[in-house]
XYZ file of C-alpha atoms in Angstrom:
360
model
C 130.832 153.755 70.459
C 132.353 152.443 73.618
C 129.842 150.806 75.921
C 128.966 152.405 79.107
C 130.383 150.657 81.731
C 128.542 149.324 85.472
C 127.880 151.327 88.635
C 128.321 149.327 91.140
C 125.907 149.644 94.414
C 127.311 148.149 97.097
C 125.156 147.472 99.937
C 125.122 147.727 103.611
C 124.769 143.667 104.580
C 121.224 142.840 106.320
C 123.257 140.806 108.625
C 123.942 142.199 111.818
C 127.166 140.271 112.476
C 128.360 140.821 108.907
C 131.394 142.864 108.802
C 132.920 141.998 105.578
C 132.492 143.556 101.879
C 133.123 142.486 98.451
C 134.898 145.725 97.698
C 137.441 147.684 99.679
C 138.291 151.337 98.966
C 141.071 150.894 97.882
C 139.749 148.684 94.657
C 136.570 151.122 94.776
C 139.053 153.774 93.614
C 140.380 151.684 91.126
C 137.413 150.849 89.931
C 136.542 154.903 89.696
C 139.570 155.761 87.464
C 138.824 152.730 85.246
C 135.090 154.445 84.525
C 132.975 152.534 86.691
C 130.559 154.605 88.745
C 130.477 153.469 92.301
C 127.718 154.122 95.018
C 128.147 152.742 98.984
C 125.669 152.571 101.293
C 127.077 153.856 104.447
C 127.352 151.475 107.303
C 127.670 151.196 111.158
C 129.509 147.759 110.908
C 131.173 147.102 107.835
C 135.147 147.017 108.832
C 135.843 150.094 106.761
C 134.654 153.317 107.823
C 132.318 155.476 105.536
C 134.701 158.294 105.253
C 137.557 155.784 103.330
C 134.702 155.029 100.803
C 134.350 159.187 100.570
C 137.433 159.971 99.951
C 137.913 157.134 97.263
C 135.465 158.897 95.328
C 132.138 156.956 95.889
C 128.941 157.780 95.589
C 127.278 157.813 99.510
C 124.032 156.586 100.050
C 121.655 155.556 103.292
C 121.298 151.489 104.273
C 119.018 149.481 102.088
C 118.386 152.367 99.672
C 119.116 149.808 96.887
C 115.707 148.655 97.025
C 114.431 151.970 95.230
C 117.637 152.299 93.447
C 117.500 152.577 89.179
C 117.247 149.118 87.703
C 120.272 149.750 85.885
C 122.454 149.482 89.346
C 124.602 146.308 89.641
C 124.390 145.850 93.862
C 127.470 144.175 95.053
C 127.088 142.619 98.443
C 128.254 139.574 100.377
C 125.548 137.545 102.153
C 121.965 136.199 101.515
C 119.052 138.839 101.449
C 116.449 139.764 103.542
C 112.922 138.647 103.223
C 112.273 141.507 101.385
C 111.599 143.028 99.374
C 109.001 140.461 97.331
C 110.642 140.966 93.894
C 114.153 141.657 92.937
C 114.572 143.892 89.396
C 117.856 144.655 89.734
C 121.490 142.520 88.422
C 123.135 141.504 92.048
C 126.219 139.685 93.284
C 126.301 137.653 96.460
C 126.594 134.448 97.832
C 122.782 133.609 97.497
C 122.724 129.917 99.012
C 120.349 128.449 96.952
C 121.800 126.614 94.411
C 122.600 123.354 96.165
C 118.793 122.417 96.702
C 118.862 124.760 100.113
C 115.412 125.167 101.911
C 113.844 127.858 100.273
C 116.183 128.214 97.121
C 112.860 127.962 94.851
C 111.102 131.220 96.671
C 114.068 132.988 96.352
C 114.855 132.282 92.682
C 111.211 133.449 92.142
C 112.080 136.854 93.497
C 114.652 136.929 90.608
C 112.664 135.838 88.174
C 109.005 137.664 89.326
C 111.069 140.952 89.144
C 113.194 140.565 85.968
C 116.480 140.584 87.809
C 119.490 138.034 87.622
C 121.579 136.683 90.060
C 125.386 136.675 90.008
C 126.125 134.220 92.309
C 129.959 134.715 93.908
C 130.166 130.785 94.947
C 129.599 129.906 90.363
C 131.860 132.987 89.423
C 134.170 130.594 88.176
C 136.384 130.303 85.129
C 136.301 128.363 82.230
C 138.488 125.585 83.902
C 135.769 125.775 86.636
C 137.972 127.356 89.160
C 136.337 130.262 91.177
C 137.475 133.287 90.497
C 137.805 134.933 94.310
C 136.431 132.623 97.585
C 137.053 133.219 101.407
C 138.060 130.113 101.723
C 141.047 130.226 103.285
C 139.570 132.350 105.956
C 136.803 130.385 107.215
C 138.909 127.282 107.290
C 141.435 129.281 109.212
C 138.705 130.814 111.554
C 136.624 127.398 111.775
C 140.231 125.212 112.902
C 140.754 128.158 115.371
C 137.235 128.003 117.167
C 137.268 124.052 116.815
C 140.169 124.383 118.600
C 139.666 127.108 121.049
C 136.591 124.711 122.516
C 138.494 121.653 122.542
C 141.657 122.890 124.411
C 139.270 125.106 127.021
C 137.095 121.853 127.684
C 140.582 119.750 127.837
C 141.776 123.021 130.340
C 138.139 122.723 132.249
C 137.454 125.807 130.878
C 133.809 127.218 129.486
C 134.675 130.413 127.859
C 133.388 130.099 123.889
C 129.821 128.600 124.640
C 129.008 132.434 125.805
C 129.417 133.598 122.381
C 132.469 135.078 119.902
C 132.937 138.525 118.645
C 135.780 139.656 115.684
C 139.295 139.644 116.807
C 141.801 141.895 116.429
C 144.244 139.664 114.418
C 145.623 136.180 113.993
C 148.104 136.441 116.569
C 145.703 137.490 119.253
C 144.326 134.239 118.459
C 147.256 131.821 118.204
C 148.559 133.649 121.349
C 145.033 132.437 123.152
C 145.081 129.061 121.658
C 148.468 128.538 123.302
C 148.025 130.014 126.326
C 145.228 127.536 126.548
C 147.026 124.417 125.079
C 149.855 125.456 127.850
C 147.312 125.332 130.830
C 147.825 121.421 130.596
C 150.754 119.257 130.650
C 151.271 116.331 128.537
C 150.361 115.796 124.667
C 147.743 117.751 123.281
C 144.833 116.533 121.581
C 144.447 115.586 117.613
C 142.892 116.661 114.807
C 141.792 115.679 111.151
C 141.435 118.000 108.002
C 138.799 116.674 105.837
C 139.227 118.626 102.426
C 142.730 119.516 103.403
C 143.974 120.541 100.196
C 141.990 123.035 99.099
C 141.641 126.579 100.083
C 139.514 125.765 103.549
C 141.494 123.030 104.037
C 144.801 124.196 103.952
C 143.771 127.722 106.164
C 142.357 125.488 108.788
C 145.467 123.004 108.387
C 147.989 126.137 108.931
C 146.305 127.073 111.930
C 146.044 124.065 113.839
C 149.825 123.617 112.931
C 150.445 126.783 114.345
C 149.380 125.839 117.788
C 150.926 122.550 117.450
C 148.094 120.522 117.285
C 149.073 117.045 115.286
C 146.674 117.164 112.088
C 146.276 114.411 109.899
C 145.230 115.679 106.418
C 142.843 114.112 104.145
C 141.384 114.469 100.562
C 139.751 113.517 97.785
C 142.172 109.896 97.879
C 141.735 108.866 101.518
C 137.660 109.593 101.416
C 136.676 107.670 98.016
C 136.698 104.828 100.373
C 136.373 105.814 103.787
C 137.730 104.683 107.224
C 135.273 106.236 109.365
C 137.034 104.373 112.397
C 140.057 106.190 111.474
C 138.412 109.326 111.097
C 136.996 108.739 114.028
C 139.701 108.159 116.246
C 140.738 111.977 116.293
C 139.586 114.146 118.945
C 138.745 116.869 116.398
C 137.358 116.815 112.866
C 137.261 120.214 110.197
C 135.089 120.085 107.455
C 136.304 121.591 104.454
C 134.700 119.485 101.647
C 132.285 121.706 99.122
C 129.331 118.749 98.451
C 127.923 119.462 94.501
C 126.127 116.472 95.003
C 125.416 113.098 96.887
C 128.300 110.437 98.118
C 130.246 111.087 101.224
C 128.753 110.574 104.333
C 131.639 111.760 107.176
C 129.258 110.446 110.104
C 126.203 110.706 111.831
C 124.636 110.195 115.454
C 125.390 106.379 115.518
C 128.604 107.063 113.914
C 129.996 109.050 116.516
C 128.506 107.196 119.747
C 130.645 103.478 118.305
C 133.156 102.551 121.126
C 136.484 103.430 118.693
C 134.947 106.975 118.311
C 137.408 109.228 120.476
C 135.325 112.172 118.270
C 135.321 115.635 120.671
C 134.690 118.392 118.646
C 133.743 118.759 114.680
C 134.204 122.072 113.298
C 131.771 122.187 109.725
C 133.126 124.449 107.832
C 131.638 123.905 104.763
C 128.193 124.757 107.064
C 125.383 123.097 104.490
C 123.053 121.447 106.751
C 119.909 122.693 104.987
C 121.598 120.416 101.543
C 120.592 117.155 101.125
C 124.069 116.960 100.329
C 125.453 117.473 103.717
C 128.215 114.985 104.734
C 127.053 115.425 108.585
C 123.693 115.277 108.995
C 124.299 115.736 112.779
C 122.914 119.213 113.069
C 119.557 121.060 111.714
C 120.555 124.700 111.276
C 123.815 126.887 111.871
C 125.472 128.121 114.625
C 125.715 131.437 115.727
C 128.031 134.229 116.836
C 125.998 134.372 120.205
C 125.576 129.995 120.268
C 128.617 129.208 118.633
C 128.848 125.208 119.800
C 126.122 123.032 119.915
C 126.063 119.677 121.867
C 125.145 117.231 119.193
C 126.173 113.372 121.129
C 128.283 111.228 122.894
C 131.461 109.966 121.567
C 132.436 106.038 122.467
C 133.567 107.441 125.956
C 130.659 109.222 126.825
C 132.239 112.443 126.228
C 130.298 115.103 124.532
C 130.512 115.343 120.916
C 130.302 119.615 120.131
C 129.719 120.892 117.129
C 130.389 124.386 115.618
C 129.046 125.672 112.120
C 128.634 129.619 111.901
C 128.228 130.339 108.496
C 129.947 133.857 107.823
C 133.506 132.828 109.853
C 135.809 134.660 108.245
C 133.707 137.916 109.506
C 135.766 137.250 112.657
C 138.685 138.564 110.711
C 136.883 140.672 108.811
C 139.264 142.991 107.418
C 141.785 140.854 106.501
C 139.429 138.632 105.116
C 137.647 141.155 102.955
C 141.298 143.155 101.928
C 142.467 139.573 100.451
C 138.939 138.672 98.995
C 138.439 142.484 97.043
C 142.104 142.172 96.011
C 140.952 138.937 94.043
C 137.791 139.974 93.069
C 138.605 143.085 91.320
C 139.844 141.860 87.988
C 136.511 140.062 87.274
C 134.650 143.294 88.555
C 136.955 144.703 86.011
C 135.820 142.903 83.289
C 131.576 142.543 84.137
C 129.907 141.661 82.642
C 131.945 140.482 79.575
C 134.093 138.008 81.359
C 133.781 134.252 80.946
C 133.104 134.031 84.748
C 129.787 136.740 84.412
C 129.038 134.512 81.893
C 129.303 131.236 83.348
C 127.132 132.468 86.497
C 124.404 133.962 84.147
C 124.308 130.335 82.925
C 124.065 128.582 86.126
C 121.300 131.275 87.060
C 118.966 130.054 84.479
C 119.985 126.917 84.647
C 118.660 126.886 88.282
C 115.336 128.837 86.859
C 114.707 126.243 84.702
C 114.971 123.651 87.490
C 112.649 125.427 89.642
C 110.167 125.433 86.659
C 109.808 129.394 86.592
């Protein structure tokens, strides 16, 4: 006998500023007339309304009704959980957080393990040539080059508009069309920028966007960082962090780092955002940023300038339905496939690997 396939439950985010999802309408109807049962939580933020869901054929349900859902539900959802509840019975996807040695990763893999559930974590849905299967990558380095940018040219322009707090836009030409106008306030060359981690999928979003305003960017990689010339990196006004740290080794720059004489070093957009990792190539900053304290003052660069950082952690939720249309549109072959795939299979793997670590 055939086997029965998932229903997917896909959850209304606990995060009030996220605005993404994992699965689009569109590819929750597919997902219908390939046999998969599909329920949605309805949702007052989520960038596609309730009534596209409906009439794709889903199953409706109320906000955080997956807590008492049947333990046979697969919840699909984007971001880390809430605090509760205590124990967690059920198979879920997201991007958990916790795998890197994050502050708290060992009380949350006990909720897994306490309740008899598993964890499906997006970020080790990968391949078996290690290559992830579906990231937002692109978007958050797009997003992070564009707010890195938007404080840097309104501080160059004597302007204060971004440390008040961001909210989605409509498009990416709303933006590049206020990143010019800003650049344009100012005669004379604009400032420059370096792409750490520039050719991967972060790397080369943030890259296009900076390009797109005409910001110079200097790209660099894997080669120019096995030995690195901090003075170099230094020198630029801007710097966008796009490496993903699996372990220790690069060190981009700290406090003293950015306050030596050659540092010119304005504004650092992280975003890979892992301060709570040991791992973190800038320990300069304690937690992440926010949508309502999006830059945080974190030094002085060699000319007593401020040094600004900004590290929200869910960036590409300031696109969010572009972000989510391209991220569903790769993620639906592997939803396809659960939980036979290679890359359900590597991330069951990781998941116990990680449970063994934690000694539970």
């Amino acid at each position: 006998m055939p086997t029965q396939k998932a229903h997917f439950w896909l959850r209304d985010e606990d995060r009030a500023t996220e605005r993404r999802t994992a699965l689009t309408p569109k590819n929750a109807r597919i997902l219908i007339e390939q046999g998969f049962g599909v329920t949605v939580e309805r949702s007052t933020k989520r960038a596609f309304s309730n009534e596209d869901y409906e009439s794709a054929g889903c199953y409706m349900a109320e906000p955080r009704s997956w807590v008492d859902a049947p333990s046979d539900m697969v919840i699909l959802g984007l971001k880390e959980l809430a605090e509760t509840p205590a124990e967690l019975p059920h198979h879920m996807i997201h991007f958990a957080h916790i795998y890197k040695d994050q502050t708290g990763w060992e009380k949350e893999m006990a909720r897994f393990v306490n309740g008899g559930g598993l964890l499906y974590d997006i970020e080790f849905l990968v391949n078996d040539d290690g290559r992830r299967v579906a990231a937002f990558g692109y978007w958050a380095g797009w997003m992070g080059a564009a707010l890195g940018a938007h404080r840097l040219l309104e501080r160059r322009a004597g302007r204060d508009e971004i440390t008040k707090g961001v909210s989605p836009f409509e498009s990416q030409a709303v933006i590049i069309d206020k990143l010019k106008a800003l650049a344009a306030e100012v005669d004379g060359p604009l400032p420059n920028a370096i792409v750490v981690g520039a050719k991967g999928r972060s790397g080369t979003g943030a890259s296009e966007c900076l390009e797109a305003v005409g910001i110079p960017v200097t790209k660099w990689d894997i080669e120019e960082t096995r030995i690195l010339n901090r003075t170099a990196l230094l020198s630029h006004n801007m710097l966008v962090n796009c490496v993903l740290m699996t372990g220790p080794g690069l060190l981009l720059a700290n406090q003293t780092h950015l306050a030596a004489p050659q540092s010119r070093m304005k504004v650092i957009s992280d975003v890979s955002c892992d301060p709570f990792s040991d791992f973190n190539p800038l320990p300069i900053y304690k937690e992440p940023t926010s949508w309502t304290d999006p830059v945080i003052e974190v030094g002085k660069n060699g000319d007593g300038d401020a040094v600004e950082v900004t590290s929200i952690d869910n960036l590409p939720s300031l696109l969010p339905a572009q972000a989510a249309e391209e991220f569903s549109d790769q993620f639906l072959a592997s939803l396809l496939r659960f939980a036979e795939g290679p890359e359900w299979k590597n991330a069951e793997t990781k998941f116990h690997q990680i449970r063994e670590k934690a000694g539970l």
